[in-house]
Short mmCIF file of C-alpha atoms in Angstrom, two decimals:
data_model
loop_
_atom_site.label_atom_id
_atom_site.label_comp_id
_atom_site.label_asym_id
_atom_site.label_seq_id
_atom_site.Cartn_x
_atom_site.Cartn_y
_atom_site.Cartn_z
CA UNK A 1 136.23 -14.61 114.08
CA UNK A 2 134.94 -16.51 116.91
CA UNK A 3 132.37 -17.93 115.16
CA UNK A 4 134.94 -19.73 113.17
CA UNK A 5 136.83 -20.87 116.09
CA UNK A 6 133.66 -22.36 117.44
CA UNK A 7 133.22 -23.60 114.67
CA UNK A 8 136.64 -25.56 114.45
CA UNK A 9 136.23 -26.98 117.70
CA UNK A 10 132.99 -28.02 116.98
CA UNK A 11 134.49 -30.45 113.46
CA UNK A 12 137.24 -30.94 115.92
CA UNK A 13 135.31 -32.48 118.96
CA UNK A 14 133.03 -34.31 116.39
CA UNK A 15 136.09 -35.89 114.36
CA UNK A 16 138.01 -36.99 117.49
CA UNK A 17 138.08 -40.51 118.94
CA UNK A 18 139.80 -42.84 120.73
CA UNK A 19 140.82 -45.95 119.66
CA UNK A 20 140.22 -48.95 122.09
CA UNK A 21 141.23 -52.41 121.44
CA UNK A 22 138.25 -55.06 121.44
CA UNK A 23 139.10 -58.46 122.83
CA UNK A 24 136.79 -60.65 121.36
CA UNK A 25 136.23 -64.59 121.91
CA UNK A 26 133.93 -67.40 121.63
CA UNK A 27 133.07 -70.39 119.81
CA UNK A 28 131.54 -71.40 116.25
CA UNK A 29 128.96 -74.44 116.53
CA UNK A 30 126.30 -76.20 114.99
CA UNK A 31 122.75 -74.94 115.61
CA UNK A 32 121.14 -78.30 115.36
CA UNK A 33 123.30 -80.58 117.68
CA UNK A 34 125.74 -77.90 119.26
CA UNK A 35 128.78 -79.80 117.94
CA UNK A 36 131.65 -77.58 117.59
CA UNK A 37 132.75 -76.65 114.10
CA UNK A 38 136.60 -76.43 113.35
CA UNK A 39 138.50 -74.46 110.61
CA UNK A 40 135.66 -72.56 110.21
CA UNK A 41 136.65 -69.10 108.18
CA UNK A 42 135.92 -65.84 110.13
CA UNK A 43 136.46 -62.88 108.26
CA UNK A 44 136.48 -59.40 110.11
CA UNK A 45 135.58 -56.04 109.58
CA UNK A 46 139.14 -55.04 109.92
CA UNK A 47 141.33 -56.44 107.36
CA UNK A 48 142.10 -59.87 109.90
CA UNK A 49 141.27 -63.27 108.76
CA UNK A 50 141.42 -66.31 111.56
CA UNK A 51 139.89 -69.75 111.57
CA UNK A 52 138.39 -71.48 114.74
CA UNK A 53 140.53 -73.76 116.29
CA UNK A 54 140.46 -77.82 117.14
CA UNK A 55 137.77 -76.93 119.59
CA UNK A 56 135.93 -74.71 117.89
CA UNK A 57 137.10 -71.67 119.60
CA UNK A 58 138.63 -67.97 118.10
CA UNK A 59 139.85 -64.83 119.86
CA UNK A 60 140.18 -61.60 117.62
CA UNK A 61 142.37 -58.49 118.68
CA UNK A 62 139.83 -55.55 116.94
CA UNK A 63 139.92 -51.97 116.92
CA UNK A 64 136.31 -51.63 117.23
CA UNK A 65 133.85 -49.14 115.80
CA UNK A 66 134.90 -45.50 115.63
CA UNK A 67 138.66 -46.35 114.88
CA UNK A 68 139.38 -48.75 111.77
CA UNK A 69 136.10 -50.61 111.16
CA UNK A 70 133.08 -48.62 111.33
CA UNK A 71 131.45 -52.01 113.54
CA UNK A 72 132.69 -54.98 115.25
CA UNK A 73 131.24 -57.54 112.42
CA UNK A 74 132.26 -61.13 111.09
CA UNK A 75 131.10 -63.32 108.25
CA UNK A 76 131.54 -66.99 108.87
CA UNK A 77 132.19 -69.24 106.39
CA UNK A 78 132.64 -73.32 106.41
CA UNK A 79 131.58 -76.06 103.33
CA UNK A 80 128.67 -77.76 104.27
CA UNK A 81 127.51 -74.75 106.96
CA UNK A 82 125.26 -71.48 105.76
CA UNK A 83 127.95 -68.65 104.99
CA UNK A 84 126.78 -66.42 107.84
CA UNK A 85 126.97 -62.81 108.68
CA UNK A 86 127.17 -61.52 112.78
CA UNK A 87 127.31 -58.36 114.26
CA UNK A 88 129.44 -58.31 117.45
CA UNK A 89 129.00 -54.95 118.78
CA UNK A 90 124.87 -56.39 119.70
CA UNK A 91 126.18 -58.92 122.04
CA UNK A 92 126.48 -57.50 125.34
CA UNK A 93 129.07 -60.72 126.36
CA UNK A 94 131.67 -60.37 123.55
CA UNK A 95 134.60 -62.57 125.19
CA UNK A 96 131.75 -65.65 125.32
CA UNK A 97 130.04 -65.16 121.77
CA UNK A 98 128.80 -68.22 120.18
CA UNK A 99 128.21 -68.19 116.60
CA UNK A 100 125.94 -70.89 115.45
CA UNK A 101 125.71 -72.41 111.84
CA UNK A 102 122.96 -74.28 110.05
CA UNK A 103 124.21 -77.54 107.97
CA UNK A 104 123.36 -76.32 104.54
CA UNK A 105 124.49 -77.09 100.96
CA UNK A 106 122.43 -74.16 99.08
CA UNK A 107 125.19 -71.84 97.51
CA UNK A 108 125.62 -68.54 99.58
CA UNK A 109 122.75 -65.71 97.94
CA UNK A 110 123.63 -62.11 99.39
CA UNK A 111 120.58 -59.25 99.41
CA UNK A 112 122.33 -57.25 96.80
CA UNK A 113 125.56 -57.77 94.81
CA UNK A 114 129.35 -57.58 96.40
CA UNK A 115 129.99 -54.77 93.51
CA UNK A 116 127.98 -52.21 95.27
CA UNK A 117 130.08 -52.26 98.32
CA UNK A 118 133.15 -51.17 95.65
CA UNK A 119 131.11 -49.03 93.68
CA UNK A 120 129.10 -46.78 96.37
CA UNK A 121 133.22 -46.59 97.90
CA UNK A 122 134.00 -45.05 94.31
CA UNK A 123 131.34 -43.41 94.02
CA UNK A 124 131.53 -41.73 97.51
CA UNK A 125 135.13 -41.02 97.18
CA UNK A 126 135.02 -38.76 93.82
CA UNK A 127 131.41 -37.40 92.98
CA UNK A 128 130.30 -37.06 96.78
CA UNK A 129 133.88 -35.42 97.94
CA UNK A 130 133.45 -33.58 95.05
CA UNK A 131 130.56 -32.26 95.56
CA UNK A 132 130.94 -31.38 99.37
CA UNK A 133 134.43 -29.58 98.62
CA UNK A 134 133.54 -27.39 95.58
CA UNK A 135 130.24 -25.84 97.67
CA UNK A 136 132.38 -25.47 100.71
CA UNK A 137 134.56 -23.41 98.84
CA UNK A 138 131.81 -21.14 96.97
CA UNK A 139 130.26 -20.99 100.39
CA UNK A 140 133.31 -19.97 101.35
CA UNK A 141 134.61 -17.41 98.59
CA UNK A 142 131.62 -16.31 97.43
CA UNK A 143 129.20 -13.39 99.20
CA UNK A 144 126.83 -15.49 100.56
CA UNK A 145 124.69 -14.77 103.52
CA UNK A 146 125.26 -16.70 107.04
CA UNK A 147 128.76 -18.23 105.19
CA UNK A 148 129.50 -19.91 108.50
CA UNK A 149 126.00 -20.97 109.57
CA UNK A 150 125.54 -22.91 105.78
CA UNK A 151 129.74 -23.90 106.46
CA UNK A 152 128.28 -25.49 109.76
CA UNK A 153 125.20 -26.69 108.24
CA UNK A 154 127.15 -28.96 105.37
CA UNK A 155 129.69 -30.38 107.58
CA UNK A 156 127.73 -31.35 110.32
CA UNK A 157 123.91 -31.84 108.80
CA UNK A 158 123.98 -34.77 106.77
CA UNK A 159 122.73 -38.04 106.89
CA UNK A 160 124.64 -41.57 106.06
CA UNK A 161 122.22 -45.11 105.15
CA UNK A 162 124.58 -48.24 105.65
CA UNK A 163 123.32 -51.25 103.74
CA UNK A 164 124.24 -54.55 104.76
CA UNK A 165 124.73 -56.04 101.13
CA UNK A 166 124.50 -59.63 102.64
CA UNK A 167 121.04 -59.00 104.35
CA UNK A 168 119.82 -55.70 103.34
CA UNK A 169 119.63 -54.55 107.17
CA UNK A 170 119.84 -50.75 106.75
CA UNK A 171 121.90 -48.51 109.55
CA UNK A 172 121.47 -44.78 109.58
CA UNK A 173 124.29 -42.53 110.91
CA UNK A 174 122.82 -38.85 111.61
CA UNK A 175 124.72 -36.04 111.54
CA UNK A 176 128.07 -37.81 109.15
CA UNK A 177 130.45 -35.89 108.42
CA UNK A 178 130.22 -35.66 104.02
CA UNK A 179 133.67 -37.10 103.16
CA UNK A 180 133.91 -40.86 102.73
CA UNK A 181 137.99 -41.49 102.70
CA UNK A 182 138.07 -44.30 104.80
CA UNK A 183 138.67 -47.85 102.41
CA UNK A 184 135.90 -50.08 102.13
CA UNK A 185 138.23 -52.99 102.80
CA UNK A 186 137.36 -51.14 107.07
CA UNK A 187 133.49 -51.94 105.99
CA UNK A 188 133.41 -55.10 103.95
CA UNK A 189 130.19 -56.21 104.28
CA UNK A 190 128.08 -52.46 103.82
CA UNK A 191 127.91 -49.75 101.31
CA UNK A 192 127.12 -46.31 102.34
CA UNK A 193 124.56 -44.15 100.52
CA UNK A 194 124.71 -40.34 101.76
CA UNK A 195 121.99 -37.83 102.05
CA UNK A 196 123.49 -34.95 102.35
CA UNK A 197 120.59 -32.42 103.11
CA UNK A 198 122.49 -28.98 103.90
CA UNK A 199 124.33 -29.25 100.34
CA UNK A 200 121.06 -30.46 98.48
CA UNK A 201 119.58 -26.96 100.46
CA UNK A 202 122.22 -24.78 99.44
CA UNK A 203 121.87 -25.57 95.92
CA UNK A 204 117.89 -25.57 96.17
CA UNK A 205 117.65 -21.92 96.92
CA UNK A 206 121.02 -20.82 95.54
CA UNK A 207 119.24 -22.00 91.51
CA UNK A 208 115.57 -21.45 92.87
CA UNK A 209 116.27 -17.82 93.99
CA UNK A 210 119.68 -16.84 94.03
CA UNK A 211 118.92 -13.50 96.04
CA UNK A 212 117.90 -15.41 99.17
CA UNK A 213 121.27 -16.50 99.89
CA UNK A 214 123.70 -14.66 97.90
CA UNK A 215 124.56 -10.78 98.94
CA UNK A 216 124.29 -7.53 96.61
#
């Protein structure tokens, strides 16, 4: 019984955070004479779309990673500029960010196609939950040996690869938690591929040699 409560804590603790609002501001200019591009189109990570002003300037109100939008990321767009893709959460100054465009007229080519962000969301949402619920619950129900080590072991052993679809940049998230609820609308620009090792284990011995892990 008290490994359970530890347990719970542990998911608890893990699942927990605090949401803190992100003040971020700056300016959107050109990187070949530093002239200050208006009306350009910034679209966030977390469902907000602004445009800079007369002066080239913006100021977003975000949530920041860990609450709505799993990063602090934009994806500038203006005819005549490169569509662009920034991180915020890498610059250490983010109420004087500058965001710099390159005059361009070649149409905007991303790494890999929009559709995967929807599809790996889909994907993740039914056959991955799927997945992760059904051996929770034989773990669970069943006889199986260490139930609460292997209950510990899926829910907090996994691995999550977040591919930047615009320029293939690759994230990795250790030790995810393996449900994926949260709308990809929260991370527009990435689609999440999980690796989710314990549950791949389970199954490994549980077919290779069910005796290992299941009790008489």
């Amino acid at each position: 019984m008290k490994i359970y409560f530890i347990i719970t804590a542990i998911v608890l603790i893990v699942l927990s955070s605090c949401d803190r609002t992100y003040v971020v501001s700056g300016k959107v200019i050109s990187d070949v004479d530093g002239q200050m591009i208006t009306n350009a189109k910034i679209i966030t990570s977390e469902r907000l779309t602004i445009y800079s002003d007369s002066l080239g300037k913006f100021r977003l109100n975000l949530f920041g990673p860990g609450s709505r939008s799993d990063k602090l990321e934009v994806l500038v767009i203006k005819e005549g500029y490169e569509t662009k893709y920034f991180d915020l959460s890498k610059y250490e100054d983010v109420h004087n960010i500058t965001l710099e465009l390159k005059p361009y007229n070649t149409p905007f080519i991303t790494k890999y196609p929009l559709s995967f962000v929807t599809t790996a969301y889909y994907v993740n949402l039914t056959i991955v939950n799927l997945i992760v619920l059904f051996t929770l619950g034989f773990v669970f129900f069943k006889k199986v040996k260490y139930r609460w080590l292997w209950i510990a072991l899926i829910l907090l052993v996994n691995l999550t690869l977040r591919v930047n679809y615009i320029n293939g940049y690759i994230d990795v998230d250790f030790f995810h938690f393996p449900f994926y609820f949260k709308h990809y609308s929260f991370y527009p620009f990435t689609f999440k591929i999980p690796i989710l090792f314990s549950t791949i284990a389970f199954w490994s011995i549980y077919f290779i040699d069910r005796n290992r892990i299941i009790k008489n």
